[in-house]
């Protein structure tokens, strides 16, 4: 490692990330180093880390280089590798714009979940193509204390159970995973969204993300909620040919989700860079080895 490593800090609806620009993939970022950088007390702090690499320079992304110049080498806060992060892609695009690598308009970002289409608007919002939802058959129930609700099973590449409630406080503290049944519906656990109506085409949610507890924002969760709400409202764009758009309030802000007639889902929201600086590489190496 060099003596100093440049970094930035950014967030999308308060889903926050450490950003490490490394176009030629020259910086070694083992899991322990990522975890200490994302530590909110001993490091910089973040829900995850965005390692910014040219696709041609990364062995996992070279095959995507003809479609997308830049690869989002995304890491979870514990250092593990992840395929995709919708909020992360927006912040990744904002960094590329800030660094002068891209301008307003359309771009493609390579991820382990494939090449994602991104649009940077003049007003600053960023739209990400999130793919299609899958709605598995079967009834699902989620519970908090003595209350229980039917939930819609929606898969956005990860599993979601969407329950409509009268008041978001009914979700409880969301420190532990809300029980669900049948167990076979989600053998690897599930993200549970509790949803209330705010008005026509407008809902709000709280979410328990598996392995993390309650989070300030979940991009795939907002998409799952929009799809579940549309079906509850009798709207299916793939059947009617009419797009369905919902404003989704998350604890950290607001996202706008559109399901198109071809089934593709687009997520639009803010992306903000809040700081930049330098990491002491000697400290990082020592801290990661401790």
PDB file of C-alpha atoms in Angstrom:
ATOM      1  CA  UNK A   1       0.000   0.000   0.000  1.00  0.00           C
ATOM      2  CA  UNK A   2       1.025   3.592  -0.533  1.00  0.00           C
ATOM      3  CA  UNK A   3       1.471   5.759   2.538  1.00  0.00           C
ATOM      4  CA  UNK A   4      -1.878   7.477   1.961  1.00  0.00           C
ATOM      5  CA  UNK A   5      -5.071   6.173   0.388  1.00  0.00           C
ATOM      6  CA  UNK A   6      -7.676   8.610  -0.893  1.00  0.00           C
ATOM      7  CA  UNK A   7     -11.260   8.064   0.252  1.00  0.00           C
ATOM      8  CA  UNK A   8     -14.641   9.770   0.167  1.00  0.00           C
ATOM      9  CA  UNK A   9     -17.807   9.328   2.224  1.00  0.00           C
ATOM     10  CA  UNK A  10     -21.262   9.358   0.700  1.00  0.00           C
ATOM     11  CA  UNK A  11     -24.821   8.229   1.276  1.00  0.00           C
ATOM     12  CA  UNK A  12     -28.091   7.572  -0.509  1.00  0.00           C
ATOM     13  CA  UNK A  13     -31.132   8.111   1.747  1.00  0.00           C
ATOM     14  CA  UNK A  14     -28.725   7.628   4.681  1.00  0.00           C
ATOM     15  CA  UNK A  15     -27.457   4.256   3.452  1.00  0.00           C
ATOM     16  CA  UNK A  16     -23.798   5.293   3.810  1.00  0.00           C
ATOM     17  CA  UNK A  17     -20.567   4.144   2.206  1.00  0.00           C
ATOM     18  CA  UNK A  18     -16.811   4.549   2.314  1.00  0.00           C
ATOM     19  CA  UNK A  19     -15.631   5.179  -1.268  1.00  0.00           C
ATOM     20  CA  UNK A  20     -12.113   4.114  -2.301  1.00  0.00           C
ATOM     21  CA  UNK A  21     -11.112   5.253  -5.813  1.00  0.00           C
ATOM     22  CA  UNK A  22      -8.681   2.746  -7.322  1.00  0.00           C
ATOM     23  CA  UNK A  23      -8.951   2.821 -11.139  1.00  0.00           C
ATOM     24  CA  UNK A  24      -6.139   0.331 -11.777  1.00  0.00           C
ATOM     25  CA  UNK A  25      -7.101  -2.061  -8.944  1.00  0.00           C
ATOM     26  CA  UNK A  26      -3.782  -1.464  -7.187  1.00  0.00           C
ATOM     27  CA  UNK A  27      -5.031  -1.291  -3.569  1.00  0.00           C
ATOM     28  CA  UNK A  28      -5.321  -4.498  -1.535  1.00  0.00           C
ATOM     29  CA  UNK A  29      -8.550  -4.452   0.458  1.00  0.00           C
ATOM     30  CA  UNK A  30      -8.860  -7.726   2.397  1.00  0.00           C
ATOM     31  CA  UNK A  31     -12.067  -8.284   4.390  1.00  0.00           C
ATOM     32  CA  UNK A  32     -10.480  -7.212   7.679  1.00  0.00           C
ATOM     33  CA  UNK A  33      -9.386  -3.882   6.175  1.00  0.00           C
ATOM     34  CA  UNK A  34     -12.867  -3.225   4.792  1.00  0.00           C
ATOM     35  CA  UNK A  35     -14.452  -4.090   8.138  1.00  0.00           C
ATOM     36  CA  UNK A  36     -12.227  -1.691  10.077  1.00  0.00           C
ATOM     37  CA  UNK A  37     -12.834   1.131   7.579  1.00  0.00           C
ATOM     38  CA  UNK A  38     -16.605   0.614   7.937  1.00  0.00           C
ATOM     39  CA  UNK A  39     -16.421   0.454  11.736  1.00  0.00           C
ATOM     40  CA  UNK A  40     -18.283   3.489  13.131  1.00  0.00           C
ATOM     41  CA  UNK A  41     -16.047   3.833  16.179  1.00  0.00           C
ATOM     42  CA  UNK A  42     -12.627   2.559  15.131  1.00  0.00           C
ATOM     43  CA  UNK A  43     -12.758   3.546  11.446  1.00  0.00           C
ATOM     44  CA  UNK A  44     -14.522   5.922   9.070  1.00  0.00           C
ATOM     45  CA  UNK A  45     -17.921   4.268   9.350  1.00  0.00           C
ATOM     46  CA  UNK A  46     -20.321   2.994   6.721  1.00  0.00           C
ATOM     47  CA  UNK A  47     -22.867   0.349   5.818  1.00  0.00           C
ATOM     48  CA  UNK A  48     -20.493  -0.784   3.102  1.00  0.00           C
ATOM     49  CA  UNK A  49     -17.514   0.117   0.927  1.00  0.00           C
ATOM     50  CA  UNK A  50     -17.509   1.132  -2.745  1.00  0.00           C
ATOM     51  CA  UNK A  51     -14.216   0.136  -4.377  1.00  0.00           C
ATOM     52  CA  UNK A  52     -14.104   2.101  -7.661  1.00  0.00           C
ATOM     53  CA  UNK A  53     -12.183   0.162 -10.321  1.00  0.00           C
ATOM     54  CA  UNK A  54     -12.021   0.213 -14.108  1.00  0.00           C
ATOM     55  CA  UNK A  55     -13.728  -2.942 -15.334  1.00  0.00           C
ATOM     56  CA  UNK A  56     -10.764  -3.829 -17.534  1.00  0.00           C
ATOM     57  CA  UNK A  57      -8.476  -3.824 -14.475  1.00  0.00           C
ATOM     58  CA  UNK A  58     -10.521  -6.255 -12.362  1.00  0.00           C
ATOM     59  CA  UNK A  59     -10.573 -10.008 -13.071  1.00  0.00           C
ATOM     60  CA  UNK A  60     -14.239 -10.307 -12.081  1.00  0.00           C
ATOM     61  CA  UNK A  61     -15.313  -7.484 -14.386  1.00  0.00           C
ATOM     62  CA  UNK A  62     -13.120  -7.697 -17.484  1.00  0.00           C
ATOM     63  CA  UNK A  63     -15.858  -9.474 -19.430  1.00  0.00           C
ATOM     64  CA  UNK A  64     -18.149  -6.483 -18.782  1.00  0.00           C
ATOM     65  CA  UNK A  65     -15.604  -3.855 -19.869  1.00  0.00           C
ATOM     66  CA  UNK A  66     -17.046  -3.505 -23.415  1.00  0.00           C
ATOM     67  CA  UNK A  67     -20.386  -2.474 -21.862  1.00  0.00           C
ATOM     68  CA  UNK A  68     -19.300  -0.605 -18.726  1.00  0.00           C
ATOM     69  CA  UNK A  69     -16.022   1.211 -18.121  1.00  0.00           C
ATOM     70  CA  UNK A  70     -16.393   1.221 -14.323  1.00  0.00           C
ATOM     71  CA  UNK A  71     -16.874  -1.681 -11.892  1.00  0.00           C
ATOM     72  CA  UNK A  72     -18.496  -1.292  -8.467  1.00  0.00           C
ATOM     73  CA  UNK A  73     -16.498  -3.758  -6.367  1.00  0.00           C
ATOM     74  CA  UNK A  74     -18.995  -3.595  -3.508  1.00  0.00           C
ATOM     75  CA  UNK A  75     -18.213  -4.894  -0.013  1.00  0.00           C
ATOM     76  CA  UNK A  76     -20.553  -5.258   2.967  1.00  0.00           C
ATOM     77  CA  UNK A  77     -19.654  -3.540   6.216  1.00  0.00           C
ATOM     78  CA  UNK A  78     -18.289  -6.802   7.633  1.00  0.00           C
ATOM     79  CA  UNK A  79     -15.872  -7.094   4.710  1.00  0.00           C
ATOM     80  CA  UNK A  80     -17.764  -9.761   2.805  1.00  0.00           C
ATOM     81  CA  UNK A  81     -18.325  -9.440  -0.926  1.00  0.00           C
ATOM     82  CA  UNK A  82     -21.801  -8.609  -2.243  1.00  0.00           C
ATOM     83  CA  UNK A  83     -23.300  -8.709  -5.728  1.00  0.00           C
ATOM     84  CA  UNK A  84     -25.244  -5.449  -5.720  1.00  0.00           C
ATOM     85  CA  UNK A  85     -26.501  -2.510  -3.693  1.00  0.00           C
ATOM     86  CA  UNK A  86     -29.087  -0.199  -5.236  1.00  0.00           C
ATOM     87  CA  UNK A  87     -28.336   2.775  -2.986  1.00  0.00           C
ATOM     88  CA  UNK A  88     -24.637   2.069  -3.480  1.00  0.00           C
ATOM     89  CA  UNK A  89     -24.902   2.271  -7.266  1.00  0.00           C
ATOM     90  CA  UNK A  90     -26.410   5.753  -7.007  1.00  0.00           C
ATOM     91  CA  UNK A  91     -23.566   6.950  -4.771  1.00  0.00           C
ATOM     92  CA  UNK A  92     -21.044   5.231  -7.062  1.00  0.00           C
ATOM     93  CA  UNK A  93     -22.451   7.161 -10.026  1.00  0.00           C
ATOM     94  CA  UNK A  94     -22.346  10.411  -8.062  1.00  0.00           C
ATOM     95  CA  UNK A  95     -18.642   9.830  -7.313  1.00  0.00           C
ATOM     96  CA  UNK A  96     -17.893   9.192 -11.004  1.00  0.00           C
ATOM     97  CA  UNK A  97     -19.623  12.463 -11.836  1.00  0.00           C
ATOM     98  CA  UNK A  98     -17.768  14.384  -9.116  1.00  0.00           C
ATOM     99  CA  UNK A  99     -14.425  12.976 -10.300  1.00  0.00           C
ATOM    100  CA  UNK A 100     -15.146  14.035 -13.883  1.00  0.00           C
ATOM    101  CA  UNK A 101     -15.306  10.501 -15.263  1.00  0.00           C
ATOM    102  CA  UNK A 102     -18.941  10.907 -16.384  1.00  0.00           C
ATOM    103  CA  UNK A 103     -21.433  13.710 -16.878  1.00  0.00           C
ATOM    104  CA  UNK A 104     -25.199  14.016 -16.589  1.00  0.00           C
ATOM    105  CA  UNK A 105     -27.138  11.454 -18.591  1.00  0.00           C
ATOM    106  CA  UNK A 106     -26.926   7.707 -19.057  1.00  0.00           C
ATOM    107  CA  UNK A 107     -24.124   5.397 -18.059  1.00  0.00           C
ATOM    108  CA  UNK A 108     -23.555   1.726 -17.367  1.00  0.00           C
ATOM    109  CA  UNK A 109     -22.034   0.391 -14.145  1.00  0.00           C
ATOM    110  CA  UNK A 110     -20.628  -3.115 -13.898  1.00  0.00           C
ATOM    111  CA  UNK A 111     -21.505  -5.054 -10.731  1.00  0.00           C
ATOM    112  CA  UNK A 112     -21.288  -8.664  -9.676  1.00  0.00           C
ATOM    113  CA  UNK A 113     -25.018  -8.736 -10.356  1.00  0.00           C
ATOM    114  CA  UNK A 114     -24.426  -7.715 -13.976  1.00  0.00           C
ATOM    115  CA  UNK A 115     -24.317  -4.387 -15.804  1.00  0.00           C
ATOM    116  CA  UNK A 116     -26.752  -1.847 -14.347  1.00  0.00           C
ATOM    117  CA  UNK A 117     -28.187   1.074 -16.277  1.00  0.00           C
ATOM    118  CA  UNK A 118     -27.933   4.421 -14.493  1.00  0.00           C
ATOM    119  CA  UNK A 119     -29.208   7.907 -15.312  1.00  0.00           C
ATOM    120  CA  UNK A 120     -27.890  11.055 -13.618  1.00  0.00           C
ATOM    121  CA  UNK A 121     -30.527  13.785 -13.870  1.00  0.00           C
ATOM    122  CA  UNK A 122     -29.928  17.531 -14.006  1.00  0.00           C
ATOM    123  CA  UNK A 123     -31.726  17.936 -10.678  1.00  0.00           C
ATOM    124  CA  UNK A 124     -29.159  15.673  -9.042  1.00  0.00           C
ATOM    125  CA  UNK A 125     -31.267  12.555  -8.542  1.00  0.00           C
ATOM    126  CA  UNK A 126     -29.941   9.244  -9.832  1.00  0.00           C
ATOM    127  CA  UNK A 127     -32.049   6.463 -11.368  1.00  0.00           C
ATOM    128  CA  UNK A 128     -30.918   2.827 -11.327  1.00  0.00           C
ATOM    129  CA  UNK A 129     -32.374  -0.099 -13.242  1.00  0.00           C
ATOM    130  CA  UNK A 130     -33.060  -2.720 -10.571  1.00  0.00           C
ATOM    131  CA  UNK A 131     -34.248  -5.630 -12.735  1.00  0.00           C
ATOM    132  CA  UNK A 132     -37.531  -7.512 -12.455  1.00  0.00           C
ATOM    133  CA  UNK A 133     -39.403  -8.709  -9.389  1.00  0.00           C
ATOM    134  CA  UNK A 134     -40.382 -12.337  -8.862  1.00  0.00           C
ATOM    135  CA  UNK A 135     -43.536 -13.033  -6.836  1.00  0.00           C
ATOM    136  CA  UNK A 136     -43.456 -16.588  -5.472  1.00  0.00           C
ATOM    137  CA  UNK A 137     -46.792 -18.273  -4.837  1.00  0.00           C
ATOM    138  CA  UNK A 138     -48.041 -19.154  -1.356  1.00  0.00           C
ATOM    139  CA  UNK A 139     -49.302 -17.373   1.737  1.00  0.00           C
ATOM    140  CA  UNK A 140     -46.810 -15.832   4.174  1.00  0.00           C
ATOM    141  CA  UNK A 141     -47.415 -14.392   7.648  1.00  0.00           C
ATOM    142  CA  UNK A 142     -45.125 -12.157   9.717  1.00  0.00           C
ATOM    143  CA  UNK A 143     -45.503 -11.389  13.420  1.00  0.00           C
ATOM    144  CA  UNK A 144     -44.398  -8.883  16.032  1.00  0.00           C
ATOM    145  CA  UNK A 145     -45.421  -9.737  19.593  1.00  0.00           C
ATOM    146  CA  UNK A 146     -49.081 -10.703  19.615  1.00  0.00           C
ATOM    147  CA  UNK A 147     -49.817  -9.088  16.239  1.00  0.00           C
ATOM    148  CA  UNK A 148     -49.526 -10.871  12.905  1.00  0.00           C
ATOM    149  CA  UNK A 149     -50.181  -9.857   9.305  1.00  0.00           C
ATOM    150  CA  UNK A 150     -50.353 -11.507   5.894  1.00  0.00           C
ATOM    151  CA  UNK A 151     -47.305 -10.581   3.822  1.00  0.00           C
ATOM    152  CA  UNK A 152     -46.533 -10.498   0.115  1.00  0.00           C
ATOM    153  CA  UNK A 153     -43.553 -12.577  -0.940  1.00  0.00           C
ATOM    154  CA  UNK A 154     -41.424 -10.529  -3.366  1.00  0.00           C
ATOM    155  CA  UNK A 155     -37.953 -11.460  -4.585  1.00  0.00           C
ATOM    156  CA  UNK A 156     -35.708  -8.695  -5.925  1.00  0.00           C
ATOM    157  CA  UNK A 157     -32.655 -10.931  -6.185  1.00  0.00           C
ATOM    158  CA  UNK A 158     -32.989 -11.156  -2.405  1.00  0.00           C
ATOM    159  CA  UNK A 159     -36.121 -12.186  -0.479  1.00  0.00           C
ATOM    160  CA  UNK A 160     -38.677  -9.778   0.974  1.00  0.00           C
ATOM    161  CA  UNK A 161     -41.873 -10.142   3.003  1.00  0.00           C
ATOM    162  CA  UNK A 162     -44.066  -7.025   2.673  1.00  0.00           C
ATOM    163  CA  UNK A 163     -46.733  -6.505   5.354  1.00  0.00           C
ATOM    164  CA  UNK A 164     -49.264  -3.655   5.365  1.00  0.00           C
ATOM    165  CA  UNK A 165     -49.908  -2.327   8.881  1.00  0.00           C
ATOM    166  CA  UNK A 166     -52.007   0.411  10.485  1.00  0.00           C
ATOM    167  CA  UNK A 167     -49.078   2.133  12.189  1.00  0.00           C
ATOM    168  CA  UNK A 168     -45.314   1.793  11.688  1.00  0.00           C
ATOM    169  CA  UNK A 169     -44.870   1.549  15.459  1.00  0.00           C
ATOM    170  CA  UNK A 170     -46.480  -1.887  15.236  1.00  0.00           C
ATOM    171  CA  UNK A 171     -43.191  -3.123  13.756  1.00  0.00           C
ATOM    172  CA  UNK A 172     -41.648  -2.910  17.237  1.00  0.00           C
ATOM    173  CA  UNK A 173     -37.951  -2.234  17.737  1.00  0.00           C
ATOM    174  CA  UNK A 174     -36.867  -4.434  14.797  1.00  0.00           C
ATOM    175  CA  UNK A 175     -33.718  -5.425  16.672  1.00  0.00           C
ATOM    176  CA  UNK A 176     -34.389  -9.107  16.097  1.00  0.00           C
ATOM    177  CA  UNK A 177     -35.852 -10.756  12.979  1.00  0.00           C
ATOM    178  CA  UNK A 178     -39.675 -10.710  12.961  1.00  0.00           C
ATOM    179  CA  UNK A 179     -40.980 -14.305  13.013  1.00  0.00           C
ATOM    180  CA  UNK A 180     -42.525 -15.554   9.794  1.00  0.00           C
ATOM    181  CA  UNK A 181     -44.340 -18.636   8.595  1.00  0.00           C
ATOM    182  CA  UNK A 182     -44.141 -21.005   6.885  1.00  0.00           C
ATOM    183  CA  UNK A 183     -40.432 -21.467   7.554  1.00  0.00           C
ATOM    184  CA  UNK A 184     -39.991 -23.053   4.126  1.00  0.00           C
ATOM    185  CA  UNK A 185     -40.872 -19.729   2.446  1.00  0.00           C
ATOM    186  CA  UNK A 186     -37.524 -18.211   3.379  1.00  0.00           C
ATOM    187  CA  UNK A 187     -34.947 -20.920   4.146  1.00  0.00           C
ATOM    188  CA  UNK A 188     -32.109 -18.336   4.235  1.00  0.00           C
ATOM    189  CA  UNK A 189     -33.985 -15.641   6.154  1.00  0.00           C
ATOM    190  CA  UNK A 190     -35.820 -12.618   4.807  1.00  0.00           C
ATOM    191  CA  UNK A 191     -35.951  -8.832   4.744  1.00  0.00           C
ATOM    192  CA  UNK A 192     -39.267  -7.767   6.299  1.00  0.00           C
ATOM    193  CA  UNK A 193     -40.930  -4.483   5.307  1.00  0.00           C
ATOM    194  CA  UNK A 194     -43.765  -2.954   7.348  1.00  0.00           C
ATOM    195  CA  UNK A 195     -45.768  -0.509   5.230  1.00  0.00           C
ATOM    196  CA  UNK A 196     -48.383   2.199   5.805  1.00  0.00           C
ATOM    197  CA  UNK A 197     -50.246   4.346   3.274  1.00  0.00           C
ATOM    198  CA  UNK A 198     -49.444   8.064   3.120  1.00  0.00           C
ATOM    199  CA  UNK A 199     -51.741   8.937   0.213  1.00  0.00           C
ATOM    200  CA  UNK A 200     -52.453   7.936  -3.392  1.00  0.00           C
ATOM    201  CA  UNK A 201     -49.310   6.369  -4.818  1.00  0.00           C
ATOM    202  CA  UNK A 202     -47.427   7.152  -1.615  1.00  0.00           C
ATOM    203  CA  UNK A 203     -46.350   4.738   1.141  1.00  0.00           C
ATOM    204  CA  UNK A 204     -43.836   4.655   3.994  1.00  0.00           C
ATOM    205  CA  UNK A 205     -41.881   1.731   5.368  1.00  0.00           C
ATOM    206  CA  UNK A 206     -39.686   0.435   8.109  1.00  0.00           C
ATOM    207  CA  UNK A 207     -37.486  -2.537   7.332  1.00  0.00           C
ATOM    208  CA  UNK A 208     -35.611  -5.280   9.141  1.00  0.00           C
ATOM    209  CA  UNK A 209     -32.751  -6.387   6.900  1.00  0.00           C
ATOM    210  CA  UNK A 210     -31.579  -9.910   7.568  1.00  0.00           C
ATOM    211  CA  UNK A 211     -28.250  -9.864   9.353  1.00  0.00           C
ATOM    212  CA  UNK A 212     -28.399  -6.106  10.018  1.00  0.00           C
ATOM    213  CA  UNK A 213     -31.555  -5.269  11.967  1.00  0.00           C
ATOM    214  CA  UNK A 214     -33.444  -2.068  11.177  1.00  0.00           C
ATOM    215  CA  UNK A 215     -31.736   0.075   8.553  1.00  0.00           C
ATOM    216  CA  UNK A 216     -32.296   3.640   7.371  1.00  0.00           C
ATOM    217  CA  UNK A 217     -32.904   2.598   3.783  1.00  0.00           C
ATOM    218  CA  UNK A 218     -33.143  -0.513   1.621  1.00  0.00           C
ATOM    219  CA  UNK A 219     -33.282  -0.047  -2.129  1.00  0.00           C
ATOM    220  CA  UNK A 220     -34.458  -3.546  -3.004  1.00  0.00           C
ATOM    221  CA  UNK A 221     -36.913  -3.297  -0.110  1.00  0.00           C
ATOM    222  CA  UNK A 222     -38.423  -0.107  -1.521  1.00  0.00           C
ATOM    223  CA  UNK A 223     -38.778  -1.839  -4.898  1.00  0.00           C
ATOM    224  CA  UNK A 224     -40.437  -4.865  -3.275  1.00  0.00           C
ATOM    225  CA  UNK A 225     -42.837  -2.567  -1.414  1.00  0.00           C
ATOM    226  CA  UNK A 226     -43.792  -0.726  -4.610  1.00  0.00           C
ATOM    227  CA  UNK A 227     -44.522  -4.003  -6.400  1.00  0.00           C
ATOM    228  CA  UNK A 228     -46.532  -5.393  -3.478  1.00  0.00           C
ATOM    229  CA  UNK A 229     -48.496  -2.139  -3.186  1.00  0.00           C
ATOM    230  CA  UNK A 230     -49.248  -2.099  -6.908  1.00  0.00           C
ATOM    231  CA  UNK A 231     -50.617  -5.649  -6.767  1.00  0.00           C
ATOM    232  CA  UNK A 232     -52.676  -4.783  -3.691  1.00  0.00           C
ATOM    233  CA  UNK A 233     -54.064  -1.823  -5.633  1.00  0.00           C
ATOM    234  CA  UNK A 234     -54.895  -4.047  -8.603  1.00  0.00           C
ATOM    235  CA  UNK A 235     -52.090  -2.729 -10.817  1.00  0.00           C
ATOM    236  CA  UNK A 236     -49.852  -5.024 -12.875  1.00  0.00           C
ATOM    237  CA  UNK A 237     -47.938  -3.078 -15.541  1.00  0.00           C
ATOM    238  CA  UNK A 238     -46.982  -6.251 -17.395  1.00  0.00           C
ATOM    239  CA  UNK A 239     -50.694  -6.970 -17.894  1.00  0.00           C
ATOM    240  CA  UNK A 240     -52.062  -3.446 -18.435  1.00  0.00           C
ATOM    241  CA  UNK A 241     -49.173  -1.856 -20.316  1.00  0.00           C
ATOM    242  CA  UNK A 242     -49.301   1.128 -17.964  1.00  0.00           C
ATOM    243  CA  UNK A 243     -46.328   1.935 -15.681  1.00  0.00           C
ATOM    244  CA  UNK A 244     -46.934   1.988 -11.924  1.00  0.00           C
ATOM    245  CA  UNK A 245     -45.054   4.594  -9.885  1.00  0.00           C
ATOM    246  CA  UNK A 246     -44.950   4.895  -6.091  1.00  0.00           C
ATOM    247  CA  UNK A 247     -43.255   7.342  -3.767  1.00  0.00           C
ATOM    248  CA  UNK A 248     -41.697   5.319  -0.942  1.00  0.00           C
ATOM    249  CA  UNK A 249     -40.614   7.035   2.267  1.00  0.00           C
ATOM    250  CA  UNK A 250     -37.788   5.253   4.085  1.00  0.00           C
ATOM    251  CA  UNK A 251     -36.422   6.393   7.461  1.00  0.00           C
ATOM    252  CA  UNK A 252     -33.502   8.081   5.689  1.00  0.00           C
ATOM    253  CA  UNK A 253     -35.409   9.888   2.949  1.00  0.00           C
ATOM    254  CA  UNK A 254     -37.587   9.246  -0.091  1.00  0.00           C
ATOM    255  CA  UNK A 255     -37.277   7.002  -3.145  1.00  0.00           C
ATOM    256  CA  UNK A 256     -39.453   6.890  -6.251  1.00  0.00           C
ATOM    257  CA  UNK A 257     -40.035   3.431  -7.714  1.00  0.00           C
ATOM    258  CA  UNK A 258     -41.473   2.763 -11.188  1.00  0.00           C
ATOM    259  CA  UNK A 259     -42.423  -0.660 -12.523  1.00  0.00           C
ATOM    260  CA  UNK A 260     -42.505  -0.527 -16.320  1.00  0.00           C
ATOM    261  CA  UNK A 261     -44.734  -2.586 -18.656  1.00  0.00           C
ATOM    262  CA  UNK A 262     -41.765  -4.841 -19.474  1.00  0.00           C
ATOM    263  CA  UNK A 263     -41.453  -5.664 -15.765  1.00  0.00           C
ATOM    264  CA  UNK A 264     -38.228  -3.739 -15.269  1.00  0.00           C
ATOM    265  CA  UNK A 265     -38.094  -1.665 -12.096  1.00  0.00           C
ATOM    266  CA  UNK A 266     -36.385   1.721 -11.798  1.00  0.00           C
ATOM    267  CA  UNK A 267     -35.393   3.346  -8.525  1.00  0.00           C
ATOM    268  CA  UNK A 268     -34.799   7.095  -8.326  1.00  0.00           C
ATOM    269  CA  UNK A 269     -33.345   8.925  -5.352  1.00  0.00           C
ATOM    270  CA  UNK A 270     -30.632  11.224  -4.036  1.00  0.00           C
ATOM    271  CA  UNK A 271     -26.922  10.486  -3.800  1.00  0.00           C
ATOM    272  CA  UNK A 272     -24.639  12.755  -1.794  1.00  0.00           C
ATOM    273  CA  UNK A 273     -20.875  12.977  -1.286  1.00  0.00           C
ATOM    274  CA  UNK A 274     -20.294  14.476   2.165  1.00  0.00           C
ATOM    275  CA  UNK A 275     -16.527  14.312   2.724  1.00  0.00           C
ATOM    276  CA  UNK A 276     -13.172  13.298   1.325  1.00  0.00           C
ATOM    277  CA  UNK A 277      -9.778  12.728   2.809  1.00  0.00           C
ATOM    278  CA  UNK A 278      -6.891  10.304   3.205  1.00  0.00           C
ATOM    279  CA  UNK A 279      -6.478   7.000   5.019  1.00  0.00           C
ATOM    280  CA  UNK A 280      -3.187   6.277   6.755  1.00  0.00           C
ATOM    281  CA  UNK A 281      -2.176   3.027   5.048  1.00  0.00           C
ATOM    282  CA  UNK A 282       0.144   1.997   7.883  1.00  0.00           C
ATOM    283  CA  UNK A 283      -2.682   2.391  10.398  1.00  0.00           C
ATOM    284  CA  UNK A 284      -5.043   0.414   8.175  1.00  0.00           C
ATOM    285  CA  UNK A 285      -2.594  -2.438   7.750  1.00  0.00           C
ATOM    286  CA  UNK A 286      -1.936  -2.606  11.505  1.00  0.00           C
ATOM    287  CA  UNK A 287      -5.616  -2.309  12.442  1.00  0.00           C
ATOM    288  CA  UNK A 288      -6.667  -4.998   9.968  1.00  0.00           C
ATOM    289  CA  UNK A 289      -4.005  -7.356  11.329  1.00  0.00           C
ATOM    290  CA  UNK A 290      -5.011  -6.835  14.959  1.00  0.00           C
TER     291      UNK A 290
END
